[in-house]
Coordinates of N, CA and C in Angstrom, one line a residue:
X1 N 11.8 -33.0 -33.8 CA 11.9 -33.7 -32.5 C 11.9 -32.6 -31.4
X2 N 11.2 -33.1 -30.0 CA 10.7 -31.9 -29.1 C 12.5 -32.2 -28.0
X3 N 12.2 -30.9 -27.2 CA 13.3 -31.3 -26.3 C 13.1 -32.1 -25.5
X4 N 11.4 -32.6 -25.0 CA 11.9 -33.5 -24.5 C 12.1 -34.7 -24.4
X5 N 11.6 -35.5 -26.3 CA 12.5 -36.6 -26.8 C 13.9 -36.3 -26.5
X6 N 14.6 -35.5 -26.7 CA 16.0 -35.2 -27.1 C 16.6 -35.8 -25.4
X7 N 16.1 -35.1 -24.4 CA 16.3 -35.4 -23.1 C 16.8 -36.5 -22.5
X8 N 15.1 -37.2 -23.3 CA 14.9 -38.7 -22.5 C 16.0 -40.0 -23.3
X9 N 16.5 -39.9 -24.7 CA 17.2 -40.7 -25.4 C 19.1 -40.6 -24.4
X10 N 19.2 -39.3 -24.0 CA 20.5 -39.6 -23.0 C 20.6 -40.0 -22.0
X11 N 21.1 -40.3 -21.3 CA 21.3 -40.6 -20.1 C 21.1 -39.9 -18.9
X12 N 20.6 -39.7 -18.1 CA 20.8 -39.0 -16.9 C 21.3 -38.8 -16.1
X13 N 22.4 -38.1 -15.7 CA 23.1 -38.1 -15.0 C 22.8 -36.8 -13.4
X14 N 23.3 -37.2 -12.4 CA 22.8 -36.0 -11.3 C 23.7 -35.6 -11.0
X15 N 23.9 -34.3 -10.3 CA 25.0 -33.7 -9.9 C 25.8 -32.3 -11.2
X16 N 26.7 -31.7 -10.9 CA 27.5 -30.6 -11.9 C 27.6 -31.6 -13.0
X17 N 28.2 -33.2 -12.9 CA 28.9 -33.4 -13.4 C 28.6 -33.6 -15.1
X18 N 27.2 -33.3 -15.4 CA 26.0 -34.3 -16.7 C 27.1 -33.6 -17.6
X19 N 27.1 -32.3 -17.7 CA 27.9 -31.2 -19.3 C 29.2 -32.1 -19.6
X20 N 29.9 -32.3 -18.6 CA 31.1 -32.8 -18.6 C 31.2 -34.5 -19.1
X21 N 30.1 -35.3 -18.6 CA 30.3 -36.6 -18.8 C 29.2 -36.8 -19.9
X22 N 29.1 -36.0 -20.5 CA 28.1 -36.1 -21.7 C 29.4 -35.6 -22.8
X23 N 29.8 -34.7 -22.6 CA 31.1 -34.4 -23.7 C 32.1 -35.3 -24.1
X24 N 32.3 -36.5 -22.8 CA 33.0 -37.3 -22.7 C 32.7 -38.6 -23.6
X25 N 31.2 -39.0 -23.5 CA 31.0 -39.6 -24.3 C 30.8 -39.5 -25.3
X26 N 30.4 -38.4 -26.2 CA 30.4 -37.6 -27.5 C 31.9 -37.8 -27.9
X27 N 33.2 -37.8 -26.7 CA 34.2 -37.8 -27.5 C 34.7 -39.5 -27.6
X28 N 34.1 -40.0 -27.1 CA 34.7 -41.6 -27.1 C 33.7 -42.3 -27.6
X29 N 32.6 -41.7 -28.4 CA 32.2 -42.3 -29.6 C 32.7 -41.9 -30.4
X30 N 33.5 -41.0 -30.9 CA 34.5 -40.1 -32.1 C 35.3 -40.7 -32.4
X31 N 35.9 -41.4 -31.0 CA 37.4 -42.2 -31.0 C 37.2 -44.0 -31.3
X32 N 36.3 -44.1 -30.9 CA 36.0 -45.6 -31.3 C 35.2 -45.9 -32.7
X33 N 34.9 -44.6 -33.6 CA 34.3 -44.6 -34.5 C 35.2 -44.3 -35.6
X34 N 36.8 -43.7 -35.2 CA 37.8 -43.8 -36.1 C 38.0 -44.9 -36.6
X35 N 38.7 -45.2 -37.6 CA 39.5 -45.8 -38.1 C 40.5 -46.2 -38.8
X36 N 41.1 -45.0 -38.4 CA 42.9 -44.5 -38.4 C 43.3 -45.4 -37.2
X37 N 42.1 -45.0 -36.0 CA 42.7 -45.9 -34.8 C 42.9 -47.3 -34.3
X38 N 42.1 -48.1 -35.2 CA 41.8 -49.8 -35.4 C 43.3 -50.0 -36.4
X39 N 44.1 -49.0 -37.5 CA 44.9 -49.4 -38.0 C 46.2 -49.7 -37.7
X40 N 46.4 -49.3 -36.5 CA 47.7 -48.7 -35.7 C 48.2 -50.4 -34.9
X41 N 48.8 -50.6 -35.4 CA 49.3 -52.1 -35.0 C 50.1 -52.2 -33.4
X42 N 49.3 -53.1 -32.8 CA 49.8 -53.1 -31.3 C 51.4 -54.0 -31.6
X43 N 52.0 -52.8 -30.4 CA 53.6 -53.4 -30.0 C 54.4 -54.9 -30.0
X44 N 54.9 -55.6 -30.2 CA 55.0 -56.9 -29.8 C 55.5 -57.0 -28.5
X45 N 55.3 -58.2 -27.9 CA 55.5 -58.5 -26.5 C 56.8 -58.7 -26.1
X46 N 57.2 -58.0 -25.1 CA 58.8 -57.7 -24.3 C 58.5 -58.8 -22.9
X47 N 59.6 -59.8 -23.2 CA 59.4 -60.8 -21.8 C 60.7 -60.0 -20.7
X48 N 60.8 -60.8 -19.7 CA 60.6 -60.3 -18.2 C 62.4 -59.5 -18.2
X49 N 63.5 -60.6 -19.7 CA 65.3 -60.1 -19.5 C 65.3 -58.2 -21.1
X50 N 63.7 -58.2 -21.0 CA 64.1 -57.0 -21.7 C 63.8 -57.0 -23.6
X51 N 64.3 -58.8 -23.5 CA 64.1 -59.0 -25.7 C 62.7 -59.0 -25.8
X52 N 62.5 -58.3 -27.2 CA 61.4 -58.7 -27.6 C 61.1 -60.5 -28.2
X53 N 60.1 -60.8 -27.6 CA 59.5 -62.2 -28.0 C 59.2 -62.3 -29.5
X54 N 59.6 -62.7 -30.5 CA 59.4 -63.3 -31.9 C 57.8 -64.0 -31.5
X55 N 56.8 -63.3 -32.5 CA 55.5 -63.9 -32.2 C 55.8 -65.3 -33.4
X56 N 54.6 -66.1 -32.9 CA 54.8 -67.4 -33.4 C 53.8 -67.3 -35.1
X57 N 53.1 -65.9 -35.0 CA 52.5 -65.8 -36.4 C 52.1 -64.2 -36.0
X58 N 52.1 -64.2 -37.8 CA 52.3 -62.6 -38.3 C 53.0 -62.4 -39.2
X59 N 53.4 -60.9 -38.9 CA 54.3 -60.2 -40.4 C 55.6 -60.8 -40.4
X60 N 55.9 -61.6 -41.2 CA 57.8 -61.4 -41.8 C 58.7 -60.3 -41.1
X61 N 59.3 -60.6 -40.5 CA 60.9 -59.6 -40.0 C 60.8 -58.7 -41.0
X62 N 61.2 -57.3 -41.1 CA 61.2 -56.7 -42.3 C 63.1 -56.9 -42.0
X63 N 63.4 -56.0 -43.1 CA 65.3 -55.6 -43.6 C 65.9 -55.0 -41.9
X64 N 64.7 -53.9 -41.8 CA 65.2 -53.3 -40.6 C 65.6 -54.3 -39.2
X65 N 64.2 -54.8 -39.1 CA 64.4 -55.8 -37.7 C 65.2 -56.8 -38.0
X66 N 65.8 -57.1 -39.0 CA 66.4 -58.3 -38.9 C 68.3 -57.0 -39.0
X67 N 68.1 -56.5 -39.0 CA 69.9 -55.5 -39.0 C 69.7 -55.2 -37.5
X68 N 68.7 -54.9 -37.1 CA 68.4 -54.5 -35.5 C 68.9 -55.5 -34.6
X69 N 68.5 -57.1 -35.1 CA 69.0 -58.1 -34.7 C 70.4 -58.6 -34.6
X70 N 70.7 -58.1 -35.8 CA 72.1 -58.2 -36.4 C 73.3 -57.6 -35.4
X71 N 72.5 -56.3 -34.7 CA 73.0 -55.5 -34.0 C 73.3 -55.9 -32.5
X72 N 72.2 -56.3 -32.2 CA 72.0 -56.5 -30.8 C 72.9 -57.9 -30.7
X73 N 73.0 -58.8 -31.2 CA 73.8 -60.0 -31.7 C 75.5 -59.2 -31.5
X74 N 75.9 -59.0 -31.8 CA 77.0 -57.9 -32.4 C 77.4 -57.4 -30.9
X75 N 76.2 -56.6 -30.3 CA 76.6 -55.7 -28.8 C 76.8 -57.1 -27.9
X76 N 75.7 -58.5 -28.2 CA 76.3 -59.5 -26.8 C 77.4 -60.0 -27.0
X77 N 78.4 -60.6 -28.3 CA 79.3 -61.0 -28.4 C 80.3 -60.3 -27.7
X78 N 80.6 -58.8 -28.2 CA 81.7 -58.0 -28.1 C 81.3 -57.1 -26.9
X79 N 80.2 -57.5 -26.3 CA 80.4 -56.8 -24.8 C 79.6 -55.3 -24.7
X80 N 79.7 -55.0 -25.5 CA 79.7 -53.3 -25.6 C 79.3 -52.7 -27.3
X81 N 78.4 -52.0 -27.7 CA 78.5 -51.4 -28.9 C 79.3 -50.2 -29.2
X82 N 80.0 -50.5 -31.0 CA 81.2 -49.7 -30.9 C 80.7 -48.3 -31.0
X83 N 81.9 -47.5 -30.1 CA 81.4 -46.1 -30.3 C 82.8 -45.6 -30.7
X84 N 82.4 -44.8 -31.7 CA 83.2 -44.0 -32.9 C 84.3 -43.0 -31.6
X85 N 84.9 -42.2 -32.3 CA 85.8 -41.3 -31.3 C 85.1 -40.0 -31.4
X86 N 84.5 -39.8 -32.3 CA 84.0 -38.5 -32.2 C 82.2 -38.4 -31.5
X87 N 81.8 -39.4 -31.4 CA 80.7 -39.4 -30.4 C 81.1 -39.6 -29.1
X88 N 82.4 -40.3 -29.0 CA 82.8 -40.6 -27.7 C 83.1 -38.8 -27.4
X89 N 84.2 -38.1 -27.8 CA 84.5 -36.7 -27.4 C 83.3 -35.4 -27.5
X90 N 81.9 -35.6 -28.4 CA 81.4 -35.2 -28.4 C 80.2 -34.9 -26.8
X91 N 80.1 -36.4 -26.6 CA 79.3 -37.1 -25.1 C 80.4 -36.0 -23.6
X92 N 81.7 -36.4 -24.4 CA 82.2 -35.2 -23.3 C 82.9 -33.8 -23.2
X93 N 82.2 -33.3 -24.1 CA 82.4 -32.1 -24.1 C 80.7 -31.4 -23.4
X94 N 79.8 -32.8 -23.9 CA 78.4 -32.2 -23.7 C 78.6 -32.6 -22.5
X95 N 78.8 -33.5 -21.5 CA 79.0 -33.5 -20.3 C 80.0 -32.5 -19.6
X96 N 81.3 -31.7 -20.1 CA 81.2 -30.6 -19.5 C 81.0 -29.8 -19.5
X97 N 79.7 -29.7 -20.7 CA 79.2 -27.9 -20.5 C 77.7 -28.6 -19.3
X98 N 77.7 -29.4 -19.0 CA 76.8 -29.0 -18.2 C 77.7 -29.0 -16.8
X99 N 78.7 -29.4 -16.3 CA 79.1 -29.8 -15.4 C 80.6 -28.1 -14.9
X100 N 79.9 -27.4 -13.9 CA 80.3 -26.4 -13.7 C 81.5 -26.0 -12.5
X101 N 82.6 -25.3 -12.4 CA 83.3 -25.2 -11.3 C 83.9 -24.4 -11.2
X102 N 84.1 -24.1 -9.7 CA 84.5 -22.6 -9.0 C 85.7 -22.8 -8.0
X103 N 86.1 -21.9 -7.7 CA 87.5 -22.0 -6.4 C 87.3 -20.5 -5.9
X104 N 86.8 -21.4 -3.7 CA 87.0 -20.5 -3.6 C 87.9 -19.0 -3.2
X105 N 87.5 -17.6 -3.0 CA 88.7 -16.7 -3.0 C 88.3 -15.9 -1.9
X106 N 86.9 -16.6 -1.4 CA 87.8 -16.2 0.0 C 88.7 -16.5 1.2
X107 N 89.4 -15.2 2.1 CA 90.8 -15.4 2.3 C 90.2 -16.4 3.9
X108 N 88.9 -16.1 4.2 CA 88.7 -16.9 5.4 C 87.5 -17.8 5.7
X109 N 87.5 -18.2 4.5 CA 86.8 -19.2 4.0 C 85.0 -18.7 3.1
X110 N 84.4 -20.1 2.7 CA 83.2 -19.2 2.2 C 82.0 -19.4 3.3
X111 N 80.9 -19.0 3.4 CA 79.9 -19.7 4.4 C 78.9 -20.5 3.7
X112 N 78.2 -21.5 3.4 CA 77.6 -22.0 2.4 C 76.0 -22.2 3.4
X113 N 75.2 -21.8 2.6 CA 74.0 -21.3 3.0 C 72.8 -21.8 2.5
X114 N 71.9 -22.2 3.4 CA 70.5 -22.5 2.5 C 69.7 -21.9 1.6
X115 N 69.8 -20.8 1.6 CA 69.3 -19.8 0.9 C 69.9 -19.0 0.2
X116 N 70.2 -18.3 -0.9 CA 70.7 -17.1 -1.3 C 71.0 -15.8 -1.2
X117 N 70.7 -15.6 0.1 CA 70.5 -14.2 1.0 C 71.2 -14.5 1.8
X118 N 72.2 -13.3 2.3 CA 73.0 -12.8 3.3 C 72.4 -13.4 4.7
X119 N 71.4 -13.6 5.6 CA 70.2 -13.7 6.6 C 70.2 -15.1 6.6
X120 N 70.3 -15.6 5.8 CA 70.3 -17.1 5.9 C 70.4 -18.2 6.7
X121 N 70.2 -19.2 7.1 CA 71.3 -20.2 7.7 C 72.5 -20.6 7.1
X122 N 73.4 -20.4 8.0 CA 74.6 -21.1 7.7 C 74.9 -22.6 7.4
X123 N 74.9 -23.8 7.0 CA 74.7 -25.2 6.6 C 76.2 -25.6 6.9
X124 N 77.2 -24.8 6.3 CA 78.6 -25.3 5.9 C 79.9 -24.3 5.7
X125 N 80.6 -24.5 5.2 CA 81.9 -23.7 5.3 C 82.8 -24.6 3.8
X126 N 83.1 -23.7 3.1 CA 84.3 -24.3 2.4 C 85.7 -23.5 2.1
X127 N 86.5 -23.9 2.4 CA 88.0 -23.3 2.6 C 88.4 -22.8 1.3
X128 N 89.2 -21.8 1.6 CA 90.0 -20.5 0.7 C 91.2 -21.7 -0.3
X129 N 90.8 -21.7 -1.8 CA 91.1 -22.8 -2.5 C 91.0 -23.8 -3.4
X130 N 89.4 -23.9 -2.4 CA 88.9 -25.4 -2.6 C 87.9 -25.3 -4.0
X131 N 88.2 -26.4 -4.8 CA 87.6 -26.2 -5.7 C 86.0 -26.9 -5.6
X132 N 85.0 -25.8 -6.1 CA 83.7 -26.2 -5.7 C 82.9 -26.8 -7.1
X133 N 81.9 -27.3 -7.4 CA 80.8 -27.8 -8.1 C 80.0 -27.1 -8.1
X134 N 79.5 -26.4 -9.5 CA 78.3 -25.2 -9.4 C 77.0 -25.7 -10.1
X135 N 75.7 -25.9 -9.7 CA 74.7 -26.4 -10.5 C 74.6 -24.8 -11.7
X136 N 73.8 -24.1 -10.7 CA 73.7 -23.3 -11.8 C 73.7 -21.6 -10.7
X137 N 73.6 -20.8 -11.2 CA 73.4 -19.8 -10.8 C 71.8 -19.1 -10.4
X138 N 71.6 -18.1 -9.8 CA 70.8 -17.1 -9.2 C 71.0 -15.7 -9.2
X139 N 70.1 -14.8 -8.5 CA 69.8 -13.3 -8.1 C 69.5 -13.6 -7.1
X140 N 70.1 -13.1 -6.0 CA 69.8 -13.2 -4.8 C 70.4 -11.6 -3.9
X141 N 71.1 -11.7 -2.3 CA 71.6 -10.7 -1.6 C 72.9 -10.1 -2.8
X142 N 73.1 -8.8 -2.6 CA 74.0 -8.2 -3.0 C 75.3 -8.5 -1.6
X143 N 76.4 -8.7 -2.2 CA 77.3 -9.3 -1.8 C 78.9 -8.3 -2.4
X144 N 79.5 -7.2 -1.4 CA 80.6 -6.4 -2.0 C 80.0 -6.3 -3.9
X145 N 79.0 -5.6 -4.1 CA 78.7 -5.6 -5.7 C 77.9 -6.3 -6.6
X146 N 78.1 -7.5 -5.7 CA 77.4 -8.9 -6.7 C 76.4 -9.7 -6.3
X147 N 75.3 -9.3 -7.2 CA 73.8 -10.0 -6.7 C 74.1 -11.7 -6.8
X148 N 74.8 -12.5 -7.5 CA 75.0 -13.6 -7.9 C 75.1 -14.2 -6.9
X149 N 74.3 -15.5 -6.9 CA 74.8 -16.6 -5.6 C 74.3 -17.9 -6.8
X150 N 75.7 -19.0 -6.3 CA 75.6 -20.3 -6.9 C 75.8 -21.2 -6.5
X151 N 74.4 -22.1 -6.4 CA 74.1 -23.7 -5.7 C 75.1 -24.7 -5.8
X152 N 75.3 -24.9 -4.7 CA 76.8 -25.8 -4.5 C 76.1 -27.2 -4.7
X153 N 77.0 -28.6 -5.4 CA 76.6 -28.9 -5.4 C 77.8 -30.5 -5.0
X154 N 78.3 -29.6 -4.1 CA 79.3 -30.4 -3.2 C 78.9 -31.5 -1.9
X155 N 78.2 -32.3 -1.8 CA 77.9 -33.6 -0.8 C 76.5 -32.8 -0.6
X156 N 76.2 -31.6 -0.2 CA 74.7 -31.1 -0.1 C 74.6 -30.0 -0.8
X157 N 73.4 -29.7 -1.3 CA 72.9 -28.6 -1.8 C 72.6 -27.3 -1.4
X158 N 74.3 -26.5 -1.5 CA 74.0 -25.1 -0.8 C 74.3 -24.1 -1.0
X159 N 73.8 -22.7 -0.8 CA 74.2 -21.8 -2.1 C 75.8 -20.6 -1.5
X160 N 76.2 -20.2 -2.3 CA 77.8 -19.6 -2.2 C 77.5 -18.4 -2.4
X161 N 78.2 -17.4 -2.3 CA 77.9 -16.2 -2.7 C 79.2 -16.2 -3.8
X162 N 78.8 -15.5 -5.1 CA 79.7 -15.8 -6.7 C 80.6 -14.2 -6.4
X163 N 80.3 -13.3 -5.5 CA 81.3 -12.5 -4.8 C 82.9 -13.5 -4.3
X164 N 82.4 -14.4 -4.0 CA 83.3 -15.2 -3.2 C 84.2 -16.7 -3.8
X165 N 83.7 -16.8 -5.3 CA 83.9 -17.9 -5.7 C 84.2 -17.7 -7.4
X166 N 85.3 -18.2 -8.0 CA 86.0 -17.8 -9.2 C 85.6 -19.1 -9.9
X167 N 84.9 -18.5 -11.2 CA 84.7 -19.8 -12.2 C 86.2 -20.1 -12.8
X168 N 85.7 -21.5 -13.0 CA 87.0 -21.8 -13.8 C 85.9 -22.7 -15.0
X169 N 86.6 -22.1 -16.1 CA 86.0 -22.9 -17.1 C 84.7 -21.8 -17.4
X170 N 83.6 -22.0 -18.1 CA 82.4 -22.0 -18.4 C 82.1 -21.5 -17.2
X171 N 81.0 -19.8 -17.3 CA 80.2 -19.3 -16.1 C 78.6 -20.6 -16.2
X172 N 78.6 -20.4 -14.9 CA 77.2 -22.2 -15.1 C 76.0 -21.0 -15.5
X173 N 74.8 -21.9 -15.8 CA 74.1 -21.9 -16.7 C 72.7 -20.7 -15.0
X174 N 72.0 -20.7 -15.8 CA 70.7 -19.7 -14.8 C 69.8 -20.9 -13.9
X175 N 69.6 -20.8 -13.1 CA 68.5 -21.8 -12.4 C 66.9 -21.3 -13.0

């Protein structure tokens, strides 16, 4: 076969685009020529309060969907699905290792800043005491020693100098 049968049987396309929309269909004749992918059974239908719709023909409920049912039946009665005591204290211990806190130490308050550099704008002020909310930590201005500055995450988002501010609990995690 010459190249330029080969040519005229594709399509022509004008512009950069021919290499690219030629590959493309090369691959979505691949994909429509599978048939792993015609196997793959589409989702059943979810109406507008969330349940799935029971189709009016098809497969039998298997064991599973009908205990699934069993379940959800179970959570409307009683309100709520039961949770054990040790997922319940597990849920919050994982909720306080993400959840971080500081007080501050200094004697004339802290300056809370948009940025983590000394130069900054000033945004806020939090008083010698007050216990703060730490997202996570930084490297930023050196500060009496300490490069550390940590994003407050008290009514707005602003950063502290960790010179200035005593973890309590768990040091927070790196941004």
């Amino acid at each position: 076969m010459s190249q330029r049968s080969l040519r005229s049987s594709a399509p022509r396309l004008r512009g950069s685009f021919g290499p690219y929309a030629a590959a493309l269909a090369v691959a979505a004749a691949a994909l429509t020529a599978t048939p792993a992918l015609a196997a793959v059974p589409t989702p059943p239908p979810v109406s507008w309060n969330g349940h799935v719709d029971t189709p009016t023909e098809g497969p039998a409920p298997t064991d599973a969907d009908e205990a699934a049912a069993e379940a959800d039946e179970a959570t409307e009665t009683t309100g709520a699905p039961e949770v054990t005591e040790a997922a319940e204290s597990e849920a919050e211990a994982a909720a306080a290792a993400r959840e971080y806190k500081g007080r501050v130490i200094a004697r004339s308050g802290l300056l809370l800043r948009d940025r983590p550099t000394r130069s900054s704008r000033v945004i806020g002020t939090a008083a010698y005491g007050q216990i703060v909310h730490i997202f996570c930590k930084t490297r930023g201005d050196n500060v009496n020693g300490n490069d550390r500055w940590y994003l407050l995450t008290d009514g707005n988002w602003a950063w502290g100098s960790a010179a200035y501010i005593e973890n309590i609990g768990q040091a927070p995690r790196w941004c």
